[in-house]
XYZ file of N, CA, C and O in Angstrom:
692
model
N 90.651 114.896 86.121
C 89.784 114.185 86.840
C 90.186 114.009 88.264
O 91.397 113.637 88.319
N 89.592 114.357 89.426
C 89.839 113.691 90.742
C 89.237 112.827 90.855
O 88.231 112.659 90.717
N 89.610 112.126 92.166
C 88.601 110.732 92.709
C 89.104 110.830 94.458
O 90.149 110.686 94.923
N 87.815 110.601 95.046
C 88.045 110.698 96.364
C 88.286 109.058 96.695
O 87.601 108.523 96.241
N 89.040 108.822 97.390
C 89.388 107.313 97.896
C 89.518 107.354 99.513
O 90.506 108.245 99.697
N 88.942 106.413 100.032
C 88.959 105.986 101.175
C 89.773 104.968 101.532
O 89.846 104.169 101.084
N 91.030 105.325 102.347
C 91.891 104.189 102.372
C 91.858 103.899 103.965
O 92.305 104.533 104.765
N 92.092 102.540 104.202
C 91.678 102.356 105.576
C 92.288 100.871 105.353
O 91.227 99.729 105.014
N 92.530 100.182 106.327
C 93.260 99.139 107.062
C 93.748 98.297 108.535
O 94.610 97.832 108.335
N 93.106 99.142 109.490
C 93.326 99.017 110.918
C 92.262 98.941 111.407
O 90.909 99.235 111.140
N 92.366 98.371 112.723
C 91.294 98.593 113.648
C 90.455 99.531 114.066
O 89.751 99.789 114.962
N 91.501 100.682 114.202
C 90.802 101.980 114.828
C 90.274 102.723 113.678
O 90.075 103.895 113.597
N 89.867 102.107 112.525
C 89.358 102.520 111.570
C 87.935 103.611 111.642
O 87.106 103.074 112.280
N 87.952 105.238 111.266
C 86.643 105.697 111.036
C 85.771 105.300 110.014
O 84.849 105.685 110.122
N 86.289 104.503 109.167
C 85.236 104.561 107.959
C 84.089 104.480 108.075
O 83.273 105.030 107.368
N 83.240 103.024 108.915
C 82.235 102.867 109.411
C 81.217 104.250 110.121
O 80.044 104.370 110.007
N 82.142 105.383 110.655
C 81.651 106.338 111.039
C 81.576 107.303 110.337
O 81.284 108.541 110.681
N 81.922 107.640 109.273
C 81.751 108.801 108.359
C 81.118 108.659 106.810
O 81.120 107.256 105.867
N 80.452 109.764 106.174
C 80.309 109.644 104.825
C 81.061 110.685 103.925
O 80.815 111.672 104.705
N 81.299 110.369 102.901
C 81.581 111.266 102.196
C 81.123 111.872 100.556
O 80.571 110.417 100.440
N 80.895 112.624 100.439
C 80.127 113.408 99.085
C 80.919 114.512 98.529
O 81.184 115.703 99.418
N 81.121 114.631 97.499
C 80.782 113.148 96.652
C 81.984 112.553 96.584
O 82.930 112.817 97.017
N 82.113 111.490 96.069
C 82.893 110.536 95.958
C 83.755 110.273 94.822
O 84.904 109.898 94.917
N 82.755 111.116 93.947
C 83.907 111.133 92.443
C 83.491 112.594 92.212
O 82.409 113.147 91.938
N 84.764 113.097 91.328
C 84.104 114.763 90.428
C 85.571 114.943 89.966
O 86.424 114.618 89.822
N 85.039 115.614 89.072
C 85.995 116.513 88.209
C 86.493 118.151 88.430
O 85.464 118.725 88.522
N 87.305 118.127 88.295
C 87.846 120.218 88.873
C 88.440 120.293 87.837
O 89.926 119.653 87.508
N 87.966 121.316 87.303
C 88.481 122.232 85.997
C 89.689 123.180 87.049
O 89.607 123.615 87.844
N 90.397 123.903 86.282
C 91.733 124.492 87.066
C 91.516 125.752 87.148
O 90.804 126.128 87.080
N 91.959 126.092 88.412
C 91.483 127.379 89.239
C 89.855 127.294 89.868
O 89.774 128.350 90.456
N 89.630 125.987 90.006
C 88.068 126.112 90.867
C 88.255 125.111 92.027
O 89.332 124.814 92.245
N 87.322 125.103 92.591
C 87.667 124.499 94.120
C 86.252 123.753 94.528
O 84.880 124.022 93.495
N 86.651 122.794 94.831
C 85.695 121.434 94.969
C 84.891 121.298 96.703
O 86.449 121.117 97.113
N 83.905 120.866 97.162
C 84.046 121.304 98.562
C 83.255 119.756 98.426
O 82.870 119.058 98.203
N 84.086 118.844 99.790
C 83.576 117.603 99.991
C 83.292 117.775 101.460
O 84.101 117.958 102.010
N 81.905 117.188 101.430
C 81.348 116.834 102.809
C 81.463 115.926 103.217
O 81.611 114.885 102.547
N 81.881 116.044 104.707
C 81.971 114.697 105.171
C 80.861 114.641 106.836
O 81.384 115.470 107.055
N 80.139 113.851 106.775
C 79.628 113.538 108.047
C 79.752 112.204 108.553
O 79.691 110.990 108.527
N 79.672 112.672 110.207
C 80.253 111.708 111.110
C 78.567 110.836 111.337
O 77.763 111.641 111.371
N 78.903 109.918 111.394
C 77.711 108.819 111.726
C 77.632 108.535 113.683
O 79.036 108.850 113.721
N 76.715 108.296 113.769
C 76.590 107.920 115.116
C 77.493 107.096 115.795
O 78.176 105.844 114.865
N 78.402 106.841 116.788
C 79.343 106.052 117.165
C 78.552 105.106 118.215
O 79.032 103.777 117.917
N 77.283 105.086 118.258
C 76.523 104.070 119.040
C 76.866 103.440 120.169
O 77.541 103.776 121.058
N 77.436 101.727 120.003
C 77.804 101.344 120.981
C 79.162 101.105 120.911
O 80.423 100.410 121.717
N 80.113 101.836 119.977
C 81.733 101.938 119.945
C 82.524 101.835 121.375
O 81.830 102.945 122.301
N 82.831 101.378 121.560
C 83.992 101.636 123.042
C 84.960 103.257 122.553
O 84.967 103.677 121.605
N 85.095 103.595 123.631
C 85.724 104.688 124.325
C 87.002 104.118 123.696
O 87.835 103.078 123.928
N 87.671 105.152 122.283
C 88.799 105.017 121.643
C 89.057 106.106 120.985
O 88.246 106.955 120.422
N 90.000 106.329 120.001
C 90.371 107.230 119.027
C 89.801 106.300 117.734
O 90.152 104.893 117.496
N 89.712 106.799 116.350
C 89.298 106.402 115.225
C 89.436 107.111 114.335
O 89.106 108.877 114.455
N 89.979 106.996 113.493
C 90.564 108.030 112.280
C 90.451 106.968 110.836
O 90.800 106.160 110.546
N 90.551 107.847 109.940
C 90.721 107.213 108.727
C 91.724 108.985 107.435
O 91.851 109.513 108.341
N 91.971 108.456 106.585
C 92.127 109.133 105.935
C 91.827 109.448 104.683
O 91.256 108.609 103.658
N 91.542 110.089 104.272
C 90.963 110.761 102.953
C 91.943 111.106 101.668
O 92.823 111.769 102.222
N 91.796 110.375 100.537
C 92.998 110.536 99.858
C 92.153 111.536 98.395
O 91.040 110.325 97.992
N 92.900 112.389 98.180
C 92.035 113.002 97.058
C 93.373 112.566 95.601
O 94.583 113.646 96.203
N 93.013 112.057 94.667
C 94.109 112.196 93.887
C 93.929 112.715 92.390
O 92.469 112.380 91.873
N 94.734 113.431 91.647
C 94.802 113.687 90.314
C 95.365 112.653 89.544
O 96.392 111.956 89.602
N 94.522 111.957 88.415
C 95.256 111.118 87.358
C 95.130 112.022 86.381
O 94.293 112.253 85.840
N 96.262 111.238 85.315
C 96.299 111.530 84.050
C 95.771 109.880 83.213
O 96.376 108.732 83.315
N 94.475 110.065 82.498
C 94.197 108.823 81.367
C 95.391 108.644 80.696
O 95.320 109.768 79.802
N 95.829 107.819 79.965
C 96.761 107.270 78.960
C 95.898 106.934 78.453
O 94.374 107.118 77.977
N 96.732 107.006 76.918
C 96.241 106.314 75.815
C 95.381 104.948 75.902
O 96.035 104.270 76.253
N 94.778 104.668 74.786
C 94.478 103.003 74.761
C 95.380 102.214 74.043
O 96.085 102.832 73.514
N 95.651 101.366 74.664
C 96.640 100.029 74.628
C 96.128 99.412 73.107
O 95.213 99.212 72.672
N 96.887 99.338 71.886
C 97.228 99.409 70.836
C 97.418 97.789 70.722
O 98.119 97.037 71.410
N 96.802 96.898 69.611
C 97.028 95.598 69.559
C 97.331 94.702 70.811
O 97.929 93.782 70.629
N 96.258 94.851 71.491
C 95.829 93.786 72.274
C 94.573 93.513 72.103
O 93.251 94.331 71.766
N 93.953 92.258 72.641
C 92.692 91.761 72.462
C 91.639 92.414 73.284
O 92.297 92.480 74.597
N 90.945 92.523 72.907
C 89.751 93.386 73.692
C 88.353 91.987 73.994
O 88.182 91.642 73.270
N 88.086 92.228 75.229
C 87.150 91.306 75.742
C 86.263 92.252 76.466
O 86.343 92.686 76.555
N 84.693 91.631 75.736
C 83.598 91.900 76.406
C 83.161 93.631 75.969
O 83.043 94.667 76.924
N 83.933 94.103 74.978
C 84.235 95.696 74.986
C 84.906 96.119 75.755
O 84.197 97.776 76.001
N 85.932 95.831 76.470
C 86.483 96.485 77.708
C 87.517 97.093 76.546
O 87.826 97.219 75.577
N 88.045 98.138 77.390
C 89.438 98.923 77.025
C 90.198 98.771 78.283
O 89.882 99.093 79.168
N 91.473 99.228 77.578
C 92.695 98.857 78.495
C 93.185 100.525 78.919
O 93.483 101.064 77.990
N 93.501 100.920 80.148
C 94.017 102.489 79.773
C 95.034 102.510 80.832
O 95.381 101.951 81.973
N 96.219 103.073 80.791
C 97.136 103.309 81.617
C 96.783 104.963 82.447
O 96.247 105.621 81.976
N 97.030 104.566 83.872
C 96.664 105.178 84.588
C 98.042 106.107 85.463
O 98.785 105.767 86.336
N 97.705 107.411 85.176
C 99.484 108.379 85.645
C 99.158 109.119 86.796
O 98.320 110.011 86.744
N 99.093 108.784 88.287
C 99.275 109.510 89.078
C 100.087 110.856 89.023
O 100.883 110.614 88.830
N 99.296 111.923 89.145
C 99.875 113.520 88.963
C 100.388 113.924 90.534
O 101.281 114.570 90.435
N 99.512 113.674 91.461
C 99.749 114.419 92.653
C 98.732 113.691 93.692
O 97.366 113.397 93.251
N 99.108 113.222 94.552
C 97.608 113.097 95.511
C 98.392 113.657 97.214
O 98.991 114.096 97.743
N 96.656 113.976 97.804
C 96.889 115.001 98.916
C 96.263 113.426 99.910
O 94.929 113.070 99.385
N 96.633 113.707 101.262
C 95.900 112.613 102.176
C 95.951 113.314 103.270
O 96.570 113.876 103.907
N 94.384 113.178 103.583
C 94.017 114.432 104.885
C 93.255 113.349 106.026
O 92.691 112.511 105.629
N 94.131 113.389 107.293
C 93.856 112.696 108.124
C 92.685 113.042 109.177
O 91.833 114.158 109.212
N 91.360 112.234 109.452
C 90.195 112.338 109.961
C 89.952 111.676 111.138
O 90.143 110.562 111.259
N 89.790 112.764 111.972
C 90.226 111.934 113.848
C 88.795 111.828 114.401
O 88.231 113.008 114.514
N 88.218 111.048 115.124
C 87.049 110.924 115.812
C 87.504 109.953 117.252
O 87.983 109.302 117.062
N 87.340 111.052 118.573
C 87.474 110.615 119.667
C 86.175 110.238 120.539
O 85.440 111.512 120.384
N 86.126 109.283 121.097
C 85.323 108.843 121.861
C 85.320 108.424 123.378
O 86.414 107.690 123.349
N 85.266 109.437 124.008
C 85.105 108.720 125.203
C 86.068 110.471 125.960
O 86.898 110.899 125.548
N 87.107 109.980 127.405
C 87.865 110.471 128.155
C 89.206 109.784 128.810
O 89.166 108.756 128.362
N 89.894 110.423 129.464
C 90.884 109.841 130.014
C 91.945 109.576 129.232
O 92.529 107.768 129.747
N 91.853 109.999 128.224
C 93.659 109.349 127.186
C 94.318 110.526 127.706
O 94.710 111.079 128.380
N 95.858 109.401 127.419
C 96.901 109.656 127.669
C 97.805 110.145 126.522
O 97.740 108.907 125.502
N 98.381 111.435 126.386
C 98.499 111.718 124.564
C 100.467 112.187 125.138
O 100.543 113.053 126.002
N 101.169 111.584 125.044
C 102.767 111.461 125.408
C 103.661 111.080 124.554
O 103.332 109.511 123.537
N 104.706 111.736 124.283
C 105.416 111.282 123.113
C 107.047 111.416 123.887
O 107.464 112.451 124.672
N 108.136 110.599 123.770
C 109.148 110.355 123.885
C 110.074 110.502 122.968
O 110.048 109.885 121.808
N 111.333 110.856 123.237
C 112.797 110.957 122.283
C 113.330 109.374 122.419
O 113.698 109.383 123.405
N 113.818 108.714 121.361
C 113.858 107.669 121.840
C 115.783 107.402 121.453
O 116.568 106.906 122.068
N 115.675 107.873 120.447
C 117.545 108.594 119.986
C 117.350 109.230 118.832
O 116.541 109.841 118.869
N 118.756 109.950 119.118
C 118.790 111.166 118.178
C 120.594 111.349 117.543
O 121.146 110.948 118.446
N 120.241 111.871 116.534
C 121.893 112.233 115.937
C 121.646 113.388 115.094
O 120.891 113.506 114.598
N 123.558 113.674 114.532
C 123.252 114.722 113.663
C 123.721 113.802 112.250
O 124.294 113.132 112.359
N 123.553 114.070 111.193
C 123.685 113.244 109.907
C 125.248 113.583 110.024
O 125.737 114.383 110.474
N 125.961 112.706 108.854
C 127.356 113.035 108.741
C 127.773 114.222 108.127
O 128.869 114.401 108.506
N 126.466 115.177 107.420
C 126.927 116.087 106.725
C 126.892 116.897 107.737
O 127.472 118.695 107.636
N 125.957 117.046 108.926
C 126.171 117.754 109.944
C 125.010 118.874 109.930
O 124.588 119.589 110.611
N 124.117 118.793 108.628
C 123.101 119.770 108.279
C 121.627 119.002 108.733
O 120.704 119.986 108.276
N 121.294 118.026 109.149
C 120.404 117.863 109.779
C 120.475 116.954 110.936
O 121.265 116.363 111.290
N 119.201 117.064 111.762
C 119.391 116.651 113.374
C 118.150 115.114 113.047
O 117.039 114.980 112.532
N 118.508 114.167 113.133
C 117.677 112.660 112.905
C 117.414 112.566 114.279
O 118.081 112.008 115.369
N 115.741 112.672 114.575
C 115.342 111.967 115.584
C 114.282 110.866 115.486
O 113.310 110.949 114.698
N 114.321 109.839 116.368
C 113.304 109.014 116.443
C 112.310 109.389 117.836
O 112.912 109.347 118.756
N 111.231 109.056 117.155
C 110.068 109.230 118.706
C 109.274 108.101 119.111
O 108.986 107.704 117.707
N 108.437 108.157 119.794
C 107.668 107.200 120.513
C 106.501 107.712 121.022
O 106.516 108.411 122.189
N 105.976 107.316 120.281
C 103.986 107.368 120.729
C 103.762 106.234 122.083
O 103.666 105.016 122.020
N 103.756 107.076 123.233
C 103.755 105.952 124.673
C 102.393 106.180 125.207
O 102.248 105.483 126.228
N 101.542 107.271 124.998
C 100.139 107.139 125.623
C 99.398 106.107 124.614
O 99.809 105.546 123.594
N 97.805 106.159 125.362
C 96.707 105.415 124.248
C 96.231 106.300 122.952
O 95.077 105.811 122.873
N 96.345 107.554 123.038
C 96.030 107.758 121.588
C 97.082 108.214 120.858
O 98.478 108.759 121.287
N 96.560 109.010 119.640
C 97.922 109.792 118.889
C 98.805 111.082 119.345
O 97.632 111.485 120.409
N 99.418 110.759 119.148
C 100.291 111.840 119.627
C 100.755 113.397 118.574
O 101.027 112.988 117.448
N 100.569 114.229 119.045
C 101.352 115.344 118.533
C 102.305 116.581 119.496
O 101.919 116.687 120.257
N 103.207 116.545 118.520
C 104.580 117.082 119.592
C 105.172 118.333 118.267
O 104.805 118.464 117.416
N 105.893 119.369 119.141
C 106.540 120.374 118.260
C 107.952 119.904 119.033
O 108.221 119.693 120.480
N 109.051 120.365 118.062
C 110.132 119.802 118.249
C 111.273 120.845 118.078
O 111.369 121.591 117.131
N 111.827 121.686 118.970
C 112.925 122.477 119.084
C 114.578 121.926 119.158
O 114.634 121.433 120.151
N 115.331 122.542 118.491
C 116.699 122.157 118.390
C 117.633 123.794 118.950
O 117.677 124.243 118.458
N 118.047 123.183 120.219
C 119.109 124.453 120.569
C 120.685 123.906 120.481
O 120.811 123.014 120.580
N 121.480 124.815 119.883
C 122.851 124.925 119.688
C 123.895 124.598 121.350
O 123.041 124.985 122.169
N 124.864 124.759 121.488
C 125.709 124.984 122.684
C 125.657 126.481 123.686
O 125.623 126.442 124.517
N 124.742 127.012 122.596
C 125.052 128.534 123.129
C 123.521 128.834 123.669
O 122.886 129.827 123.725
N 122.266 127.800 123.273
C 121.290 127.793 123.779
C 120.157 128.382 122.731
O 119.374 129.296 122.925
N 120.882 129.007 121.341
C 120.513 129.329 120.094
C 119.617 128.396 119.255
O 119.886 126.958 119.299
N 118.871 128.530 118.926
C 117.655 127.662 117.969
C 118.275 127.361 117.246
O 118.498 128.461 115.731
N 118.510 126.477 116.210
C 119.126 126.211 115.271
C 117.993 125.094 114.189
O 118.339 125.030 113.037
N 117.245 124.661 114.902
C 115.875 124.159 114.180
C 114.331 124.022 115.001
O 114.360 124.207 116.123
N 113.624 123.953 114.509
C 112.259 123.724 114.694
C 111.295 122.836 113.786
O 111.322 123.445 112.800
N 110.647 122.374 114.524
C 109.661 121.392 113.589
C 108.115 121.349 114.513
O 108.395 120.421 115.396
N 106.893 122.123 113.887
C 106.259 122.005 114.533
C 104.796 120.813 114.198
O 105.026 120.443 112.678
N 104.144 120.313 115.102
C 103.127 119.441 114.765
C 103.165 118.174 113.976
O 102.866 118.014 113.371
N 104.512 117.986 114.678
C 104.825 116.107 114.421
C 103.660 115.131 114.883
O 103.260 115.524 116.744
N 102.793 114.348 113.899
C 102.254 113.592 114.588
C 102.400 111.770 114.423
O 102.955 111.979 113.122
N 102.001 111.194 115.164
C 102.398 109.770 115.558
C 100.900 109.330 115.386
O 100.429 109.320 116.859
N 100.122 109.044 114.425
C 99.037 108.617 114.452
C 98.648 106.841 114.649
O 99.826 105.933 114.629
N 98.028 106.733 115.570
C 97.773 104.874 115.930
C 97.663 104.190 114.549
O 96.853 104.860 113.710
N 97.868 103.317 114.291
C 98.684 102.808 115.367
C 100.258 102.417 115.332
O 100.918 101.214 116.009
N 100.537 103.116 114.671
C 102.254 103.710 114.759
C 102.287 104.016 116.327
O 101.942 104.768 116.851
N 103.492 103.325 116.251
C 104.147 103.736 117.821
C 105.676 104.207 117.546
O 105.649 105.558 118.418
N 106.019 104.310 116.345
C 107.445 105.187 115.899
C 107.672 105.804 115.166
O 106.997 105.686 114.093
N 108.051 106.480 115.228
C 108.288 107.428 113.772
C 109.439 108.404 113.833
O 110.709 108.867 114.564
N 110.320 108.575 112.752
C 111.667 109.354 112.608
C 111.640 109.980 111.554
O 111.302 110.264 110.911
N 112.023 111.669 112.199
C 111.963 112.572 111.309
C 113.520 113.131 111.310
O 114.476 113.160 111.855
N 113.509 113.746 109.797
C 114.369 114.490 109.488
C 114.433 115.660 109.341
O 114.137 116.267 109.155
N 114.958 116.559 110.594
C 114.944 118.084 110.573
C 116.602 118.605 110.329
O 117.520 118.566 110.358
N 115.724 119.360 109.078
C 117.166 120.680 108.699
C 117.422 121.743 109.653
O 116.772 122.550 110.182
N 118.859 121.441 109.993
C 119.322 122.472 110.427
C 119.461 123.983 109.845
O 120.138 123.909 108.630
N 119.372 124.906 110.597
C 119.567 126.537 110.032
C 121.404 126.699 110.365
O 121.794 127.713 109.397
N 121.902 125.937 110.787
C 123.130 125.938 111.232
C 123.899 125.086 111.394
O 123.763 123.785 111.816
N 124.614 125.147 110.259
C 125.591 123.033 110.169
C 126.427 123.055 111.973
O 127.126 123.740 112.257
N 126.339 121.603 111.772
C 127.044 121.329 112.983
C 128.559 121.063 112.557
O 128.868 119.895 111.734
N 129.385 120.845 113.091
C 130.938 120.632 113.143
C 131.120 119.694 114.081
O 131.162 120.148 115.299
N 131.511 118.571 113.822
C 131.592 117.349 114.837
C 132.780 118.042 115.619
O 133.752 118.386 114.960
N 133.098 117.852 117.090
C 134.310 117.905 118.022
C 134.281 119.372 118.385
O 134.964 119.522 119.194
N 133.741 120.119 117.836
C 133.577 121.994 118.006
C 132.440 121.826 118.219
O 132.536 122.767 119.590
N 131.588 121.888 117.548
C 130.058 122.384 118.142
C 129.529 121.827 119.370
O 129.367 120.137 119.066
N 128.602 121.950 120.161
C 127.895 121.011 120.868
C 126.171 121.235 120.755
O 125.839 122.485 120.303
N 125.240 120.556 121.100
C 123.915 120.576 120.982
C 123.609 120.783 122.312
O 123.831 120.003 123.156
């Protein structure tokens, strides 16, 4: 069984502007489920970026707990999440938004196999950036595309695996 869950707790939530159908469904193996997402009118909403995250989760129903007192014909089950998918849904109303991202800090991991970058969203809307890392000979040793920083988050740290290990004191970036 899968369940569609709306998860929102921020001031730029699009939840009140969206309608999902169906809200709950059972999906048999190798079948597909269509989820309809309808945008309601934004009406008097201020010019801004609104977003929500649609979460679809698979759960495993546990066995009923034994030797527990039952009240009002209720039953207690353990739910075990098997996997979850979280999909961002974004609505933008207005113009004149600034989408910008800057690198705050960066360093190579101790083993020399990862490049750690701290990014900061500096515009007034969520940002999306591609990151290329070149060695001292201008050869690409890492690429990470479509890194997103959604409102209200300002910073994001990413760990980028390198295709070439960096030897400290020898190699240059």
